[in-house]
mmCIF file of C-alpha atoms and ligand atoms in Angstrom:
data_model
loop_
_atom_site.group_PDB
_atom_site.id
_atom_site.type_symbol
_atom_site.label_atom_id
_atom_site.label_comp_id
_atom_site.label_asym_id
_atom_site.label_seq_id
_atom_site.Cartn_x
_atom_site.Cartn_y
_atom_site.Cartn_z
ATOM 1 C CA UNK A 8 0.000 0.000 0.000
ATOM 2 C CA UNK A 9 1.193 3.741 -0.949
ATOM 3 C CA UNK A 10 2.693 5.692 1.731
ATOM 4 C CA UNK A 11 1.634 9.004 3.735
ATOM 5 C CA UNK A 12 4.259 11.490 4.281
ATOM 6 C CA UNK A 13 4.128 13.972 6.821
ATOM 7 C CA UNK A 14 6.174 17.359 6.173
ATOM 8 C CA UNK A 15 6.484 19.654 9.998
ATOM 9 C CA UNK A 16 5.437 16.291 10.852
ATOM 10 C CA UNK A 17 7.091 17.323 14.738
ATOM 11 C CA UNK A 18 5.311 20.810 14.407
ATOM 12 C CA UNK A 19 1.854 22.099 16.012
ATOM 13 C CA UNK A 20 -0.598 20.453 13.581
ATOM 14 C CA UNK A 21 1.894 17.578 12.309
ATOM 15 C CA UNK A 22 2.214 16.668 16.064
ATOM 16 C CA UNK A 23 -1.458 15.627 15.903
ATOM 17 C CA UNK A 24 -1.869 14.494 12.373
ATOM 18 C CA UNK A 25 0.619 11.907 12.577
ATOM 19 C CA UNK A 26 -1.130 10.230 15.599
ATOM 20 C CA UNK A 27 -4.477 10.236 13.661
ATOM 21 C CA UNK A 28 -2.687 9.375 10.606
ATOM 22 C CA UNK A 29 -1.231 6.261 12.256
ATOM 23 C CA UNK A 30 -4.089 5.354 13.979
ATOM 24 C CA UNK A 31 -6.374 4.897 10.844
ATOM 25 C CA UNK A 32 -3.535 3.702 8.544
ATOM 26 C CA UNK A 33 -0.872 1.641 10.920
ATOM 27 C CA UNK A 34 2.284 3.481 12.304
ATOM 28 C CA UNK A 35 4.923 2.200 9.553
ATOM 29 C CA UNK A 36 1.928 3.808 6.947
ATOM 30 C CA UNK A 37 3.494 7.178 8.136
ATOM 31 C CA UNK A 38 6.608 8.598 7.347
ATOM 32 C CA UNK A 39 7.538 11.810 9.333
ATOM 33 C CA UNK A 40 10.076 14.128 8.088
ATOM 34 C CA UNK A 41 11.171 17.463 9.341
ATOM 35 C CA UNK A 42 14.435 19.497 9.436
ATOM 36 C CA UNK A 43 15.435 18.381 12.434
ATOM 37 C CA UNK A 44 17.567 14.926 13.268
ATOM 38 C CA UNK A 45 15.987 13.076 16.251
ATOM 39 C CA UNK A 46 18.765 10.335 16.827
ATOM 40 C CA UNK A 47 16.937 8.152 19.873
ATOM 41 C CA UNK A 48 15.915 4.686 18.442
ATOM 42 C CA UNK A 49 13.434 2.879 19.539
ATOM 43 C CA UNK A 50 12.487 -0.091 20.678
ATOM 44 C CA UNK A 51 9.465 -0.108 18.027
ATOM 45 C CA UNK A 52 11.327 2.270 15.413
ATOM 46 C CA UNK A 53 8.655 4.577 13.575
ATOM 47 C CA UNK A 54 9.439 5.665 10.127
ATOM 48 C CA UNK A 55 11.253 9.386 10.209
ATOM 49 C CA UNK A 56 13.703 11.247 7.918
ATOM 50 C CA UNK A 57 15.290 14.532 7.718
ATOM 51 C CA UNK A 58 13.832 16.086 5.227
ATOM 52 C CA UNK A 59 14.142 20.397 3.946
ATOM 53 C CA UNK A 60 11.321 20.990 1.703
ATOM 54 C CA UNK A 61 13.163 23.637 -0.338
ATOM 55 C CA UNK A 62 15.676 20.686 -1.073
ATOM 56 C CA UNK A 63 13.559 19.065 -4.066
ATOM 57 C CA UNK A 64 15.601 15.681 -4.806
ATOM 58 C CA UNK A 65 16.022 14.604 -1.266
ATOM 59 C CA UNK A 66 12.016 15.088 -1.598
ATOM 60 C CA UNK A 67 12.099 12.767 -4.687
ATOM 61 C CA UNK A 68 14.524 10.292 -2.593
ATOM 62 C CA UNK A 69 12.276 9.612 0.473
ATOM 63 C CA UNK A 70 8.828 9.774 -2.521
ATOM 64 C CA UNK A 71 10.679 7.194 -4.024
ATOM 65 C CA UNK A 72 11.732 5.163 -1.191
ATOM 66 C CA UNK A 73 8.422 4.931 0.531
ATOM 67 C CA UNK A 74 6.299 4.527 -2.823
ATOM 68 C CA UNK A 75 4.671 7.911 -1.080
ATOM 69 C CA UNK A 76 0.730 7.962 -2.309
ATOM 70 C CA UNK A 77 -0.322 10.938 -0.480
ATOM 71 C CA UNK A 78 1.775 14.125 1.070
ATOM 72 C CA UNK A 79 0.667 16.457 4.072
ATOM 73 C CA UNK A 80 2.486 19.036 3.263
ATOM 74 C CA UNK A 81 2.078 21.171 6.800
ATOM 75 C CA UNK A 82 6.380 22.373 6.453
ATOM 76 C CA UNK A 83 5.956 26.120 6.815
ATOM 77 C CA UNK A 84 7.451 29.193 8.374
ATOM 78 C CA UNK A 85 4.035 31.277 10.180
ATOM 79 C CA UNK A 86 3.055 35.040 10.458
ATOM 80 C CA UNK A 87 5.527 36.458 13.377
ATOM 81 C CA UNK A 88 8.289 34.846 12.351
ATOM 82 C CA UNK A 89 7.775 35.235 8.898
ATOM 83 C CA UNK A 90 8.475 39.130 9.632
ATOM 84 C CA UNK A 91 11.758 38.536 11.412
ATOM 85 C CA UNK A 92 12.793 35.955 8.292
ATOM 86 C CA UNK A 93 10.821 37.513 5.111
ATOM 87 C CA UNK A 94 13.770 35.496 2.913
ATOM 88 C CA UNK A 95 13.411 31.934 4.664
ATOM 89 C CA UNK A 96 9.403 32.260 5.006
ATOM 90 C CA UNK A 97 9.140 32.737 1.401
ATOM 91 C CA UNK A 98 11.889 30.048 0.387
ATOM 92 C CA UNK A 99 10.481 27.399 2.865
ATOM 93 C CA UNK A 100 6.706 28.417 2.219
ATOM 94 C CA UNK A 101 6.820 28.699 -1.445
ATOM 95 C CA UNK A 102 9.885 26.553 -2.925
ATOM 96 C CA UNK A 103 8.568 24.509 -0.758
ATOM 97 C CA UNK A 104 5.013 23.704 -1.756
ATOM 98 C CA UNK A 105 6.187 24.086 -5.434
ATOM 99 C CA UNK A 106 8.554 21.252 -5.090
ATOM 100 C CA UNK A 107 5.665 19.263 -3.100
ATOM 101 C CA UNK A 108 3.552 20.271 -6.329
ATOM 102 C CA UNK A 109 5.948 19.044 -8.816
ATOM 103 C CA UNK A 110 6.403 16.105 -7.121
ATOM 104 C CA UNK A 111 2.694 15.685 -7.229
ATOM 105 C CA UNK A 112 2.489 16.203 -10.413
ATOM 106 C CA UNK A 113 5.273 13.340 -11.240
ATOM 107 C CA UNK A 114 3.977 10.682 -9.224
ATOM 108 C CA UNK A 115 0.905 11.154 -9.157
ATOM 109 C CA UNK A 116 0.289 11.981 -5.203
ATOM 110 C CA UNK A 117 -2.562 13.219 -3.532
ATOM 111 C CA UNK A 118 -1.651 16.553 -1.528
ATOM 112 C CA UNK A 119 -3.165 18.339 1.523
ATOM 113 C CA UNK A 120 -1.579 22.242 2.421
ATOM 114 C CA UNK A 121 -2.694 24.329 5.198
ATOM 115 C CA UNK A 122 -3.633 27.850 3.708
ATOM 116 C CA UNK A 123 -4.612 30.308 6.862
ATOM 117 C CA UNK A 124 -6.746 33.476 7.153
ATOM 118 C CA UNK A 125 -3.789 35.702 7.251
ATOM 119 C CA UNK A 126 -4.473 35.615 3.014
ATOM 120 C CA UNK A 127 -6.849 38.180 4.334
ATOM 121 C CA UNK A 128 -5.804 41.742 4.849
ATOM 122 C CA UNK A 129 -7.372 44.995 5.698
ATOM 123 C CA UNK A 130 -9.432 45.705 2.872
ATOM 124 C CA UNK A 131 -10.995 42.508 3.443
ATOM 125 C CA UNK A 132 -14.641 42.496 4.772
ATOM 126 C CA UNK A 133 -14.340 41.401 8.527
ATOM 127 C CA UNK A 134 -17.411 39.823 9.635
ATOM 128 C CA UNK A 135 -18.424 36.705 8.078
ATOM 129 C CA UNK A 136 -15.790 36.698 5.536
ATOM 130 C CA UNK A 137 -16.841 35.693 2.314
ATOM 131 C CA UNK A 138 -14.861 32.376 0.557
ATOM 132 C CA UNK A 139 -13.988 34.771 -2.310
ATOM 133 C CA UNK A 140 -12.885 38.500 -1.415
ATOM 134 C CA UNK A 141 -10.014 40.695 -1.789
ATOM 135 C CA UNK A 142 -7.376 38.819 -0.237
ATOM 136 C CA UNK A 143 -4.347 41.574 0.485
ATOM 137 C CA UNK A 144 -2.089 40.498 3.004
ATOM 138 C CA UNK A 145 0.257 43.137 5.464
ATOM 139 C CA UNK A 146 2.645 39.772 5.903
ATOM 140 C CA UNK A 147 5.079 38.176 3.731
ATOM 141 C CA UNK A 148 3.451 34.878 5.631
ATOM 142 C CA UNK A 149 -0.082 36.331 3.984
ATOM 143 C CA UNK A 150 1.628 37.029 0.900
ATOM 144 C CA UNK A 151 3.237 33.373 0.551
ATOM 145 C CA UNK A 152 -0.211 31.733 1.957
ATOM 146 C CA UNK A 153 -2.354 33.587 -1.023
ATOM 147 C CA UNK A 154 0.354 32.643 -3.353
ATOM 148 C CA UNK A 155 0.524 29.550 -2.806
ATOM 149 C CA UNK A 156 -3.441 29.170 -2.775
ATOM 150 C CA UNK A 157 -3.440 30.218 -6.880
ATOM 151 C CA UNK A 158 -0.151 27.779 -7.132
ATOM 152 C CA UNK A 159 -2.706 24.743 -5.607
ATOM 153 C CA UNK A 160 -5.256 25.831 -7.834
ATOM 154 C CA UNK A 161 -2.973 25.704 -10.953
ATOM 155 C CA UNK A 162 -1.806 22.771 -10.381
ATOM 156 C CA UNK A 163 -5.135 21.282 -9.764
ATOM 157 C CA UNK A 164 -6.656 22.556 -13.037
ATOM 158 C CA UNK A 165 -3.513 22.876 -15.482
ATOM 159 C CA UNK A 166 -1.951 19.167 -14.882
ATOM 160 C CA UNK A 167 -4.801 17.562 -12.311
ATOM 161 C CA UNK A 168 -3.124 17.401 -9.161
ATOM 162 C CA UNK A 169 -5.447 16.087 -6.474
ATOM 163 C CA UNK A 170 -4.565 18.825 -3.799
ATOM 164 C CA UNK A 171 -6.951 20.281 -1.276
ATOM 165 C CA UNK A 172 -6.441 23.255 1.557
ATOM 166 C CA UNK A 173 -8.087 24.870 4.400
ATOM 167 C CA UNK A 174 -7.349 28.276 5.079
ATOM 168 C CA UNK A 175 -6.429 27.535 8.744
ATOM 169 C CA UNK A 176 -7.877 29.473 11.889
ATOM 170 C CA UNK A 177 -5.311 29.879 14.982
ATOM 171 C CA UNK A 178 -5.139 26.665 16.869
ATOM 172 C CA UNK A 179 -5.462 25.430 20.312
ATOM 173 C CA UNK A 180 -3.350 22.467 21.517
ATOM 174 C CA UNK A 181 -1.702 20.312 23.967
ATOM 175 C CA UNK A 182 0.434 18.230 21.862
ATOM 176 C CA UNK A 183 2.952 20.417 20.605
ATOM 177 C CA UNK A 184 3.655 24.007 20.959
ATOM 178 C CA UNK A 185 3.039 26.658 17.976
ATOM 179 C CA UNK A 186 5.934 28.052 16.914
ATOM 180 C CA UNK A 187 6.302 31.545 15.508
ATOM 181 C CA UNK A 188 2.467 32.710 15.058
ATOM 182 C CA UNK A 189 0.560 35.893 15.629
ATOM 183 C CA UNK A 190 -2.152 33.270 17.415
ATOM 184 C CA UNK A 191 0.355 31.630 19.943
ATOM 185 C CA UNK A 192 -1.240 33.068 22.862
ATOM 186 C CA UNK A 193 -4.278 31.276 23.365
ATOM 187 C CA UNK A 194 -2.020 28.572 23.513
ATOM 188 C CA UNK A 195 1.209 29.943 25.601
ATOM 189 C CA UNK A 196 -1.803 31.554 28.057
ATOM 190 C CA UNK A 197 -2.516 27.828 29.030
ATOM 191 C CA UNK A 198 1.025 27.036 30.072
ATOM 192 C CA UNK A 199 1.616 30.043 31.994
ATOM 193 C CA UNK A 200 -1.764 30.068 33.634
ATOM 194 C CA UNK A 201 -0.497 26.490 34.802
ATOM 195 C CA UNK A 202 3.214 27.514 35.631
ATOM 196 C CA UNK A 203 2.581 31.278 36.899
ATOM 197 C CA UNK A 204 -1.032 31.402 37.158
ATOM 198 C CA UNK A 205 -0.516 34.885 35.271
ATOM 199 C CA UNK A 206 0.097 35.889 31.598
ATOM 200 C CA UNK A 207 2.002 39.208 29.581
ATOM 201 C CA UNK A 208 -0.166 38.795 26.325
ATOM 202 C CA UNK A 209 1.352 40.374 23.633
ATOM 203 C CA UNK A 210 -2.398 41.295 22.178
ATOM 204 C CA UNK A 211 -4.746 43.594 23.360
ATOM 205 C CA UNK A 212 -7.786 42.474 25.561
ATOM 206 C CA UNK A 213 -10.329 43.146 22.828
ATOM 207 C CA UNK A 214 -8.731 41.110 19.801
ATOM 208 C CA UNK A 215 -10.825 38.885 18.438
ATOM 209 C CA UNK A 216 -9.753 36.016 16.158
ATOM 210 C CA UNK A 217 -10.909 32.825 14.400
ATOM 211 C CA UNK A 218 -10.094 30.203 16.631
ATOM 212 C CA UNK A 219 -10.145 25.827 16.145
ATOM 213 C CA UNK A 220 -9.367 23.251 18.787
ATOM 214 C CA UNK A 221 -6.850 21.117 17.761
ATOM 215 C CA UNK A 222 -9.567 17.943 17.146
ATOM 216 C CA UNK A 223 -11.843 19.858 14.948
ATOM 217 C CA UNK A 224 -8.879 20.728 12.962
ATOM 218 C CA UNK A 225 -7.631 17.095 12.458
ATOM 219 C CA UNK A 226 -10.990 16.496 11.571
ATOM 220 C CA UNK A 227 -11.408 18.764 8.964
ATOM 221 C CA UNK A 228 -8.250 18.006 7.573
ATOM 222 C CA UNK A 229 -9.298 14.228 7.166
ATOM 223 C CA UNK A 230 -12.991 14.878 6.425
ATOM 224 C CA UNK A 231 -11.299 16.793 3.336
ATOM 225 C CA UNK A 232 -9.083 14.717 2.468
ATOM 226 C CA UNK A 233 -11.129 11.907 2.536
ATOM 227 C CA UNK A 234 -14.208 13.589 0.298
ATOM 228 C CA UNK A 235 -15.022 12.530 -2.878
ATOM 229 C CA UNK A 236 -12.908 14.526 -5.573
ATOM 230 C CA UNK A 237 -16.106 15.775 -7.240
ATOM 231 C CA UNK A 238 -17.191 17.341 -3.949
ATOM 232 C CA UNK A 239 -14.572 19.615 -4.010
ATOM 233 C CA UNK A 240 -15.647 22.661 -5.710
ATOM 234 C CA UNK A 241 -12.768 24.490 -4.522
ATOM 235 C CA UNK A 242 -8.960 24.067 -5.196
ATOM 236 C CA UNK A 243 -7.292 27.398 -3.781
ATOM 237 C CA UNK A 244 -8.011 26.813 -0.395
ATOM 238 C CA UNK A 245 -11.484 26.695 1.671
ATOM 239 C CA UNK A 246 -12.687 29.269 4.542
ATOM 240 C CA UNK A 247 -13.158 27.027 7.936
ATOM 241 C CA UNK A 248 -14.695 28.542 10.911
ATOM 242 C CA UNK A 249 -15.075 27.091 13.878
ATOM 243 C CA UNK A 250 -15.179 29.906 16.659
ATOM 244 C CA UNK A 251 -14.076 33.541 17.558
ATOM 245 C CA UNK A 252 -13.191 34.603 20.615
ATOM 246 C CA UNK A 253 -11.358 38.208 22.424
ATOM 247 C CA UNK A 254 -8.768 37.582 24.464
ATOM 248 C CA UNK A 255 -10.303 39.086 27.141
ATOM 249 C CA UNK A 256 -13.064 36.012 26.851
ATOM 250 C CA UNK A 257 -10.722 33.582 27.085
ATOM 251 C CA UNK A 258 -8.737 34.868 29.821
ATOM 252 C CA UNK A 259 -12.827 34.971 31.587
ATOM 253 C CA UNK A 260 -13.086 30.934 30.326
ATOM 254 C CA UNK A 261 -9.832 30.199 31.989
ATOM 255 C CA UNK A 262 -10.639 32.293 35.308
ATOM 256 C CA UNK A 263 -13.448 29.644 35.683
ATOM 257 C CA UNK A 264 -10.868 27.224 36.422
ATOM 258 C CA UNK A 265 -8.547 29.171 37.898
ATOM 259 C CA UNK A 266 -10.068 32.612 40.063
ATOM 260 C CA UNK A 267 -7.185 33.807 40.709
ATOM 261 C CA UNK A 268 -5.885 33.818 37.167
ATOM 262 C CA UNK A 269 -4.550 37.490 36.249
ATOM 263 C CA UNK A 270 -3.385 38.265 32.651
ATOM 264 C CA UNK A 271 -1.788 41.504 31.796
ATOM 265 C CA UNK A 272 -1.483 43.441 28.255
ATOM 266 C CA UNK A 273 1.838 44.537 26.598
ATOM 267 C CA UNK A 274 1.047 44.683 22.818
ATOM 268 C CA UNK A 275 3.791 44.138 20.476
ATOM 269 C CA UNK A 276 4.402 43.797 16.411
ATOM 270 C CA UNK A 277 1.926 41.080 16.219
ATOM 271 C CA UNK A 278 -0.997 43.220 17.110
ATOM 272 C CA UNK A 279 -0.807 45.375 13.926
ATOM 273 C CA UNK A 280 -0.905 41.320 12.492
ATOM 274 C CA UNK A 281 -4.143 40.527 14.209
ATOM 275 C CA UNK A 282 -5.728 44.093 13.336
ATOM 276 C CA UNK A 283 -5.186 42.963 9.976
ATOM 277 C CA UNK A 284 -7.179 39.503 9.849
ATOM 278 C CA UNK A 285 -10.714 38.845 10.144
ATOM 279 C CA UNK A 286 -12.777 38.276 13.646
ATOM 280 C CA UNK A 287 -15.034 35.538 11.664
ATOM 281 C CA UNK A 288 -15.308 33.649 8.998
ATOM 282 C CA UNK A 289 -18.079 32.144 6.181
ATOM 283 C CA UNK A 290 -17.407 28.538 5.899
ATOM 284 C CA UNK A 291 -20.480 27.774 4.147
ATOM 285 C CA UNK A 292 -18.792 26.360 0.852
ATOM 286 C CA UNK A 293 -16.643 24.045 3.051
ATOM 287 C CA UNK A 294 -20.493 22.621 5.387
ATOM 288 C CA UNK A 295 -21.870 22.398 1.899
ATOM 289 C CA UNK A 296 -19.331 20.757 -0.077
ATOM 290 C CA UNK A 297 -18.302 17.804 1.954
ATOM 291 C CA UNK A 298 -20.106 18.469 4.991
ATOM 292 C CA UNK A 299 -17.806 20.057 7.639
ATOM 293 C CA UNK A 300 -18.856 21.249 11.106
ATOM 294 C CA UNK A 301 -16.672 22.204 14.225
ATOM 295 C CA UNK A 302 -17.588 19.844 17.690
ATOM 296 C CA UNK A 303 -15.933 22.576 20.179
ATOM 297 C CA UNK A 304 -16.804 25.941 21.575
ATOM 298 C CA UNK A 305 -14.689 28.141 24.039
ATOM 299 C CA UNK A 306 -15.410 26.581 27.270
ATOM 300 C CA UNK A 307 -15.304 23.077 25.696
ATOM 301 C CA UNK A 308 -11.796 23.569 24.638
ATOM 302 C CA UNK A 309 -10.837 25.666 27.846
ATOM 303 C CA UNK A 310 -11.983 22.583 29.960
ATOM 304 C CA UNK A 311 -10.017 19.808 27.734
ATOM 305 C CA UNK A 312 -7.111 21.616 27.579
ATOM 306 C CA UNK A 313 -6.975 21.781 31.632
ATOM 307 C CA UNK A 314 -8.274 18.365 31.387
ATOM 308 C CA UNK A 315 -5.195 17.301 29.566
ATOM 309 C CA UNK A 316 -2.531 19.902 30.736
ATOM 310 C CA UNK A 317 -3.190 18.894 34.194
ATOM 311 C CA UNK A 318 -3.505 15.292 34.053
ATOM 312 C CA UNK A 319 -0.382 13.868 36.282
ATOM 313 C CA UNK A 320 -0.206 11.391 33.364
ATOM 314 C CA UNK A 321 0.052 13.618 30.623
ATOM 315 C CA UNK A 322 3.769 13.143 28.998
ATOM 316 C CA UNK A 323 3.934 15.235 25.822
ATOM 317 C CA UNK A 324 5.803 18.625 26.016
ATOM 318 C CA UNK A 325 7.075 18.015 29.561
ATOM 319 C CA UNK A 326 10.084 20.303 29.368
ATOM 320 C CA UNK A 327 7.329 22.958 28.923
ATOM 321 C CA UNK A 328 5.138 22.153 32.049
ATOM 322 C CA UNK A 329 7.610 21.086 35.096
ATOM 323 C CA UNK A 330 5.272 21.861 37.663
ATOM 324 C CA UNK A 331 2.429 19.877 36.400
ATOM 325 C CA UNK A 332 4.908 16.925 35.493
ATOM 326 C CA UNK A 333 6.944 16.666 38.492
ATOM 327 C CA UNK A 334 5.174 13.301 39.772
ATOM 328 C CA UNK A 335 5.352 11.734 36.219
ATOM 329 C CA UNK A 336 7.710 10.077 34.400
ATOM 330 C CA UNK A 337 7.398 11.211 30.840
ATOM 331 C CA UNK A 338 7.821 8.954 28.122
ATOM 332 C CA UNK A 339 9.746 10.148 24.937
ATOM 333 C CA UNK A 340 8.433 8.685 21.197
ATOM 334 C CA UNK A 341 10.936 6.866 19.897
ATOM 335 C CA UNK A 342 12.247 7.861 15.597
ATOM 336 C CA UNK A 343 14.327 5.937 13.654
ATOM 337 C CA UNK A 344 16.536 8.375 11.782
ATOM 338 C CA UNK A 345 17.953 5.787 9.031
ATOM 339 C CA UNK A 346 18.859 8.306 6.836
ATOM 340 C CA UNK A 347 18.303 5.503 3.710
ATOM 341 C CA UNK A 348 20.921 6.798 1.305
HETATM 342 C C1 AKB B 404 -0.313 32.393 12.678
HETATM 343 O O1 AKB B 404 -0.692 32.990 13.701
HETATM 344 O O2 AKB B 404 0.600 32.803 11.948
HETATM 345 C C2 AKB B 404 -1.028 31.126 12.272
HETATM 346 C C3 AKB B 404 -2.116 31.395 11.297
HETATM 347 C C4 AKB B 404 -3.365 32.016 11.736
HETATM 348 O O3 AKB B 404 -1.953 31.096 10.146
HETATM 349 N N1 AKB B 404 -1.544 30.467 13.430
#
């Protein structure tokens, strides 16, 4: 049976893919890559290579290797960071998916790339933002995203590429932190709550944003994937809505757990980001189309996360959480790292 390969397979979203991924379709269906070298073996080795997405024939190596039948391609540099590394966010974002594309497009592979509502800028209408608007983005991140939406749909139409997006909202998780995005607080306000039982947010108490729990997003990402080609009308990238929150109503959600919780205001760069996005999005196309619809609201996902975070069993990101961990004895997944040639 073709493979699945997993780019950022050790990022936010890849974190949680890959255990989905192997659940449905056996661990050694699964091939992680990423940048980075994880040299532990394991006992029960699970399929990983190093992989840079901007390096195309290593990409054709581990295709080749694994017989590879279908590609997440979730490698990608996001908004904040994107700003402090305009050259690397548009190398790894765009050379990137092109190479994922043209591999594609080779060997026949079916493709799934997160898009994300930073395609939407200013000008953009930002209540119940239609699927198709003006899309000008303030961030080379937006920029790449909304580039790389026309490159899917190109590909899709001019050679008949089987790829399918979601324009991503920010997302909550346990798993694995987010790394570099104008949404990372209403993840990082979690484990400081936990750790300090106060949080500096770097947004301003009345922000509101388009928010997912981690669960709805796998399941979008594998309702889509798993649709019926001729149910998908749409080949840049769908809207998907789930919720929209201020911060200042989830820092009330989390007080519910924890009274005494106090978080304080210090905006920074990213708030001119979050200005620039919409506060919620039409996902109609997407409900119609193959059916989608989010499972979690805000104090469903405030609840789990707690649920999770402060579970004395709970062994993923422990170097993160010390002071809920300190009874447990975390347990690291093991990677193979046979680099195969
Ligand atoms: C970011 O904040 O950059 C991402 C996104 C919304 O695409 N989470």
């Amino acid at each position: 049976m073709k493979k699945i390969l997993v780019t950022g397979a050790r990022g936010q979203v890849g974190s949680d893919l890959v255990i989905a991924l192997r659940q449905r379709s056996g661990v050694n269906q699964v091939i992680e890559t990423g940048r980075r070298k994880i040299s532990d073996i394991g006992e029960q080795p699970i399929p990983y290579q190093v992989l840079d997405v901007t390096d195309n024939k290593r990409l054709e190596e581990v295709i080749e290797h694994y017989q590879v039948g279908t590609i997440y391609h979730l490698a990608g540099i996001l908004s904040a960071q994107g700003e402090s590394h305009p050259d690397d966010c548009w190398k790894v974002n765009l050379e990137g998916l092109r190479n994922v594309l043209e591999a594609a497009k080779s060997y026949q592979i079916k493709v799934f790339w997160p898009s994300s509502i930073a395609v939407f800028g200013a000008n953009t209408p930002k209540i119940k933002t239609p699927q198709t608007t003006i899309k000008e983005p303030s961030t080379i991140y937006g920029i790449t995203k909304a580039t790389g939406e026309l490159l899917c749909q190109y590909y899709a139409h001019r050679f008949g590429v089987d790829v399918r997006s979601l324009r991503l909202p920010g997302i909550i998780s346990y798993n694995a932190p987010p790394g570099g995005g104008t949404t990372d607080f209403a993840v990082e306000i979690f484990t400081e709550a936990i750790k300090n039982n106060s949080y500096v947010c770097f947004l301003r108490p009345e922000t509101r944003l388009p928010m997912m729990y981690m669960p709805d997003t796998i399941k979008a990402i594998l309702k889509l994937m798993e649709a019926d080609p001729a149910l998908i009308s749409v080949r840049s990238s769908y809207n998907l809505a789930a919720i929209s929150f201020s911060v200042a109503e989830l820092v009330a959600e989390i007080q519910k757990h924890l009274p005494n919780f106090t978080c304080y205001y210090q905006p920074d760069f990213r708030q001119a980001i979050a200005d620039s996005w919409p506060t919620v999005i039409d996902d109609t196309k997407a409900r119609n189309d193959w059916g989608w619809q989010p499972s979690y609201d805000l104090p469903a996902i405030v609840a789990d996360m707690f649920a999770h975070l402060l579970d004395p069993q709970f062994k993923s990101f422990d170097d993160k959480y010390p002071k809920v961990l300190a009874q447990s004895a975390p347990t690291k997944m093991m990677y193979s790292t046979t680099h195969f040639c």
